[in-house]
Coordinates of N, CA, C and O in Angstrom, one line a residue:
M11 N 65.9 118.0 95.4 CA 67.3 117.6 95.3 C 67.9 118.4 94.1 O 67.4 118.5 93.1
S12 N 69.1 118.9 94.3 CA 69.9 119.6 93.3 C 70.6 118.7 92.4 O 71.1 117.6 92.8
D13 N 70.8 119.2 91.1 CA 71.7 118.4 90.2 C 73.1 118.6 90.6 O 73.5 119.6 91.1
V14 N 73.9 117.5 90.4 CA 75.3 117.6 90.6 C 76.1 117.4 89.3 O 75.7 116.5 88.6
V15 N 77.1 118.2 89.1 CA 77.9 118.1 87.9 C 79.3 117.9 88.3 O 79.9 118.6 89.0
I16 N 79.9 116.8 87.8 CA 81.3 116.5 88.0 C 82.0 117.0 86.8 O 81.8 116.4 85.7
T17 N 82.9 117.9 86.9 CA 83.6 118.5 85.8 C 85.0 118.0 85.5 O 85.5 118.3 84.4
G18 N 85.6 117.4 86.5 CA 87.0 116.9 86.3 C 87.3 116.0 87.4 O 86.8 116.0 88.5
T19 N 88.3 115.1 87.2 CA 88.8 114.2 88.2 C 90.3 114.3 88.3 O 91.0 114.6 87.3
G20 N 90.8 114.1 89.5 CA 92.2 114.0 89.8 C 92.5 113.0 90.9 O 91.6 112.9 91.8
C21 N 93.6 112.4 90.9 CA 93.9 111.3 91.8 C 95.4 111.2 92.1 O 96.2 111.2 91.2
I22 N 95.7 111.0 93.3 CA 97.0 110.6 93.7 C 96.8 109.3 94.6 O 96.1 109.3 95.5
S23 N 97.4 108.2 94.1 CA 97.2 106.9 94.8 C 98.5 106.1 94.9 O 99.4 106.5 94.2
P24 N 98.4 105.0 95.7 CA 99.6 104.2 95.7 C 100.0 103.6 94.3 O 101.1 103.1 94.1
H25 N 99.0 103.6 93.4 CA 99.3 103.1 92.1 C 100.1 104.1 91.2 O 100.6 103.8 90.2
G26 N 100.1 105.4 91.7 CA 100.8 106.4 90.9 C 100.0 107.7 90.9 O 98.9 107.8 91.4
R27 N 100.5 108.6 90.1 CA 99.9 109.9 90.0 C 98.9 109.9 88.8 O 99.3 109.6 87.7
G28 N 97.7 110.3 89.0 CA 96.7 110.4 88.0 C 95.7 109.3 87.9 O 95.9 108.2 88.4
I29 N 94.5 109.6 87.3 CA 93.4 108.7 87.2 C 93.9 107.5 86.3 O 93.5 106.4 86.7
A30 N 94.6 107.7 85.3 CA 95.1 106.6 84.4 C 95.9 105.6 85.2 O 95.7 104.4 85.0
A31 N 96.8 106.1 86.0 CA 97.7 105.2 86.8 C 96.8 104.3 87.7 O 97.0 103.1 87.9
L32 N 95.9 105.0 88.4 CA 95.0 104.3 89.3 C 94.2 103.2 88.6 O 94.1 102.1 89.0
W33 N 93.6 103.6 87.5 CA 92.7 102.8 86.7 C 93.5 101.6 86.2 O 93.0 100.4 86.2
T34 N 94.6 101.8 85.7 CA 95.5 100.7 85.1 C 95.8 99.7 86.2 O 95.7 98.5 86.0
G35 N 96.2 100.2 87.4 CA 96.6 99.4 88.5 C 95.4 98.5 88.9 O 95.5 97.3 89.2
L36 N 94.2 99.1 89.0 CA 93.0 98.4 89.3 C 92.6 97.3 88.3 O 92.3 96.2 88.7
L37 N 92.7 97.7 87.0 CA 92.3 96.7 86.0 C 93.3 95.6 85.9 O 92.9 94.4 85.6
E38 N 94.6 95.8 86.2 CA 95.6 94.8 86.2 C 95.6 93.9 87.5 O 96.3 92.9 87.6
G39 N 94.8 94.4 88.5 CA 94.7 93.6 89.7 C 96.0 93.7 90.6 O 96.2 92.9 91.4
R40 N 96.7 94.8 90.4 CA 98.0 94.9 91.1 C 97.7 95.4 92.5 O 96.9 96.3 92.7
S41 N 98.3 94.8 93.5 CA 98.3 95.3 94.9 C 99.2 96.5 95.0 O 100.3 96.5 94.5
A42 N 98.7 97.6 95.7 CA 99.6 98.7 95.9 C 100.1 98.8 97.3 O 100.6 99.8 97.7
F43 N 99.9 97.7 98.0 CA 100.3 97.7 99.4 C 101.8 97.2 99.5 O 102.2 96.3 98.8
K44 N 102.6 97.9 100.4 CA 104.0 97.5 100.6 C 104.4 98.0 102.0 O 103.6 98.7 102.7
P45 N 105.5 97.6 102.4 CA 105.9 97.9 103.8 C 106.0 99.5 104.0 O 106.5 100.2 103.1
L46 N 105.6 99.9 105.2 CA 105.7 101.3 105.5 C 107.1 101.7 105.7 O 107.9 100.9 106.4
T47 N 107.5 102.8 105.2 CA 108.9 103.3 105.4 C 109.0 104.7 105.9 O 110.0 105.2 106.3
L48 N 107.8 105.4 106.0 CA 107.8 106.8 106.5 C 108.0 106.9 108.0 O 108.3 107.9 108.5
F49 N 107.6 105.8 108.7 CA 107.8 105.8 110.2 C 107.9 104.3 110.6 O 107.7 103.4 109.8
D50 N 108.3 104.2 111.9 CA 108.4 102.8 112.4 C 107.1 102.2 112.6 O 106.2 102.7 113.4
A51 N 106.8 101.1 111.9 CA 105.5 100.5 111.9 C 105.5 99.2 112.7 O 104.6 98.4 112.7
S52 N 106.5 99.0 113.5 CA 106.7 97.7 114.2 C 105.6 97.5 115.3 O 105.3 96.4 115.7
M53 N 104.9 98.6 115.7 CA 103.9 98.5 116.7 C 102.6 98.0 116.2 O 101.7 97.6 116.9
F54 N 102.5 97.9 114.8 CA 101.3 97.5 114.2 C 101.4 96.0 113.8 O 102.5 95.5 113.5
R55 N 100.3 95.3 113.9 CA 100.3 93.9 113.5 C 100.6 93.7 112.0 O 101.3 92.7 111.7
N56 N 100.2 94.6 111.2 CA 100.4 94.5 109.8 C 101.2 95.7 109.3 O 100.7 96.8 109.4
P57 N 102.5 95.5 108.9 CA 103.3 96.7 108.6 C 103.1 97.2 107.1 O 103.8 98.0 106.6
L58 N 102.1 96.6 106.4 CA 101.8 97.0 105.0 C 100.8 98.1 105.0 O 99.9 98.2 105.8
A59 N 100.9 98.9 103.9 CA 99.9 100.0 103.7 C 100.0 100.5 102.3 O 100.9 100.1 101.5
G60 N 99.0 101.2 101.9 CA 99.0 101.8 100.5 C 99.9 103.1 100.6 O 99.3 104.2 100.8
V61 N 101.1 102.9 100.3 CA 102.1 104.0 100.4 C 102.2 104.8 99.1 O 102.3 104.2 98.0
V62 N 102.1 106.1 99.1 CA 102.2 106.9 97.9 C 103.7 107.4 97.8 O 104.2 108.1 98.7
D63 N 104.3 106.9 96.7 CA 105.7 107.3 96.5 C 105.8 108.6 95.7 O 104.8 109.1 95.1
G64 N 107.0 109.2 95.7 CA 107.2 110.4 94.9 C 106.9 111.7 95.6 O 106.9 112.8 95.0
Y65 N 106.6 111.6 96.9 CA 106.3 112.8 97.7 C 107.1 112.7 99.0 O 106.6 112.3 100.0
P66 N 108.4 112.9 98.9 CA 109.3 112.8 100.1 C 108.9 113.8 101.2 O 108.5 114.9 100.9
Q67 N 109.2 113.4 102.4 CA 109.0 114.3 103.5 C 110.1 115.4 103.4 O 111.2 115.2 103.0
S68 N 109.7 116.6 103.8 CA 110.6 117.7 103.8 C 110.9 118.3 105.2 O 110.0 118.4 106.0
N69 N 112.1 118.6 105.5 CA 112.5 119.2 106.7 C 112.4 120.7 106.7 O 112.5 121.3 107.7
D70 N 112.2 121.2 105.5 CA 112.0 122.7 105.3 C 110.6 123.1 105.8 O 109.6 122.7 105.2
E71 N 110.5 123.8 106.9 CA 109.2 124.2 107.4 C 108.5 125.2 106.5 O 107.3 125.3 106.7
S72 N 109.1 125.8 105.6 CA 108.4 126.8 104.7 C 107.8 126.0 103.5 O 107.0 126.6 102.8
A73 N 108.3 124.8 103.3 CA 107.7 124.0 102.2 C 106.4 123.4 102.5 O 106.2 123.1 103.7
P74 N 105.5 123.2 101.5 CA 104.2 122.6 101.8 C 104.4 121.2 102.3 O 105.4 120.5 101.9
C75 N 103.6 120.7 103.2 CA 103.7 119.4 103.7 C 103.3 118.4 102.6 O 102.8 118.7 101.6
R76 N 103.7 117.1 102.9 CA 103.5 116.0 101.9 C 102.0 115.9 101.5 O 101.7 115.8 100.3
A77 N 101.1 116.0 102.4 CA 99.7 115.9 102.1 C 99.2 117.0 101.2 O 98.4 116.8 100.3
M78 N 99.7 118.2 101.5 CA 99.3 119.4 100.7 C 99.8 119.3 99.3 O 99.1 119.7 98.3
R79 N 101.0 118.8 99.1 CA 101.6 118.6 97.7 C 100.7 117.6 97.0 O 100.4 117.8 95.8
M80 N 100.3 116.5 97.6 CA 99.4 115.5 97.0 C 98.1 116.1 96.6 O 97.6 115.9 95.5
L81 N 97.5 116.9 97.6 CA 96.2 117.5 97.3 C 96.3 118.5 96.2 O 95.4 118.5 95.3
T82 N 97.4 119.3 96.1 CA 97.5 120.3 95.0 C 97.7 119.6 93.7 O 97.1 120.0 92.7
D83 N 98.4 118.5 93.6 CA 98.6 117.8 92.4 C 97.3 117.2 91.9 O 97.0 117.2 90.7
A84 N 96.5 116.6 92.8 CA 95.2 116.0 92.4 C 94.3 117.1 92.0 O 93.5 116.9 91.0
A85 N 94.2 118.2 92.7 CA 93.4 119.3 92.3 C 93.8 119.9 90.9 O 92.9 120.2 90.1
D86 N 95.1 119.9 90.6 CA 95.6 120.4 89.4 C 95.1 119.5 88.2 O 94.7 119.9 87.2
E87 N 95.2 118.2 88.5 CA 94.8 117.2 87.5 C 93.3 117.4 87.2 O 92.8 117.3 86.1
A88 N 92.5 117.5 88.3 CA 91.1 117.7 88.1 C 90.7 118.9 87.3 O 89.8 118.9 86.4
L89 N 91.4 120.0 87.6 CA 91.2 121.2 86.8 C 91.6 121.1 85.3 O 90.8 121.5 84.5
Q90 N 92.7 120.5 85.1 CA 93.1 120.2 83.7 C 92.1 119.3 83.0 O 91.8 119.5 81.8
D91 N 91.6 118.3 83.7 CA 90.7 117.4 83.1 C 89.4 118.1 82.8 O 88.8 118.0 81.7
A92 N 88.9 119.0 83.7 CA 87.7 119.8 83.5 C 87.8 120.7 82.3 O 86.9 120.9 81.6
L93 N 89.0 121.3 82.1 CA 89.2 122.2 81.0 C 89.6 121.5 79.7 O 89.8 122.2 78.7
G94 N 89.8 120.2 79.8 CA 90.2 119.4 78.6 C 91.6 119.6 78.2 O 92.0 119.5 77.0
L95 N 92.5 119.9 79.1 CA 93.9 120.2 78.8 C 94.8 119.0 78.8 O 95.9 119.1 78.4
Q96 N 94.3 117.9 79.3 CA 95.1 116.7 79.3 C 94.3 115.5 79.1 O 93.1 115.5 79.3
G97 N 94.8 114.4 78.6 CA 94.1 113.2 78.2 C 93.9 112.3 79.4 O 94.6 111.3 79.5
G98 N 92.9 112.6 80.3 CA 92.6 111.7 81.4 C 91.7 110.6 80.9 O 91.2 110.6 79.8
A99 N 91.4 109.7 81.8 CA 90.5 108.6 81.5 C 89.1 109.1 81.3 O 88.6 110.0 82.1
S100 N 88.4 108.7 80.3 CA 87.0 109.2 80.1 C 86.0 108.3 80.8 O 86.4 107.1 81.1
S101 N 84.8 108.8 81.0 CA 83.8 107.9 81.6 C 83.5 106.7 80.8 O 83.2 105.6 81.4
A102 N 83.6 106.8 79.5 CA 83.4 105.6 78.7 C 84.5 104.5 78.9 O 84.2 103.3 78.9
E103 N 85.7 104.9 79.2 CA 86.8 104.0 79.5 C 86.6 103.3 80.8 O 87.0 102.2 81.1
I104 N 86.0 104.0 81.8 CA 85.8 103.6 83.1 C 84.6 102.7 83.3 O 84.6 101.7 84.0
S105 N 83.5 103.0 82.6 CA 82.3 102.1 82.8 C 82.3 100.9 81.9 O 83.1 100.6 81.2

């Protein structure tokens, strides 16, 4: 079995952007579920979901899609964390 090294973390979640926002929401026991507004959810029994705010849909076909913008932001945070460029949550704070 090969060794695995995790060099940085990044996260976009319904609690907000970044590992610190997610960790704070979890520690405070806050629910991140709310009514769906991106599409008509009336066909579902439960209209609640973990909705990520701050990434509006774009009608511009040349713009990156919503999911790609979230992915890019999470990857950017992970890279910055790996390089020590921003104060993310440390493993000592999480464990």
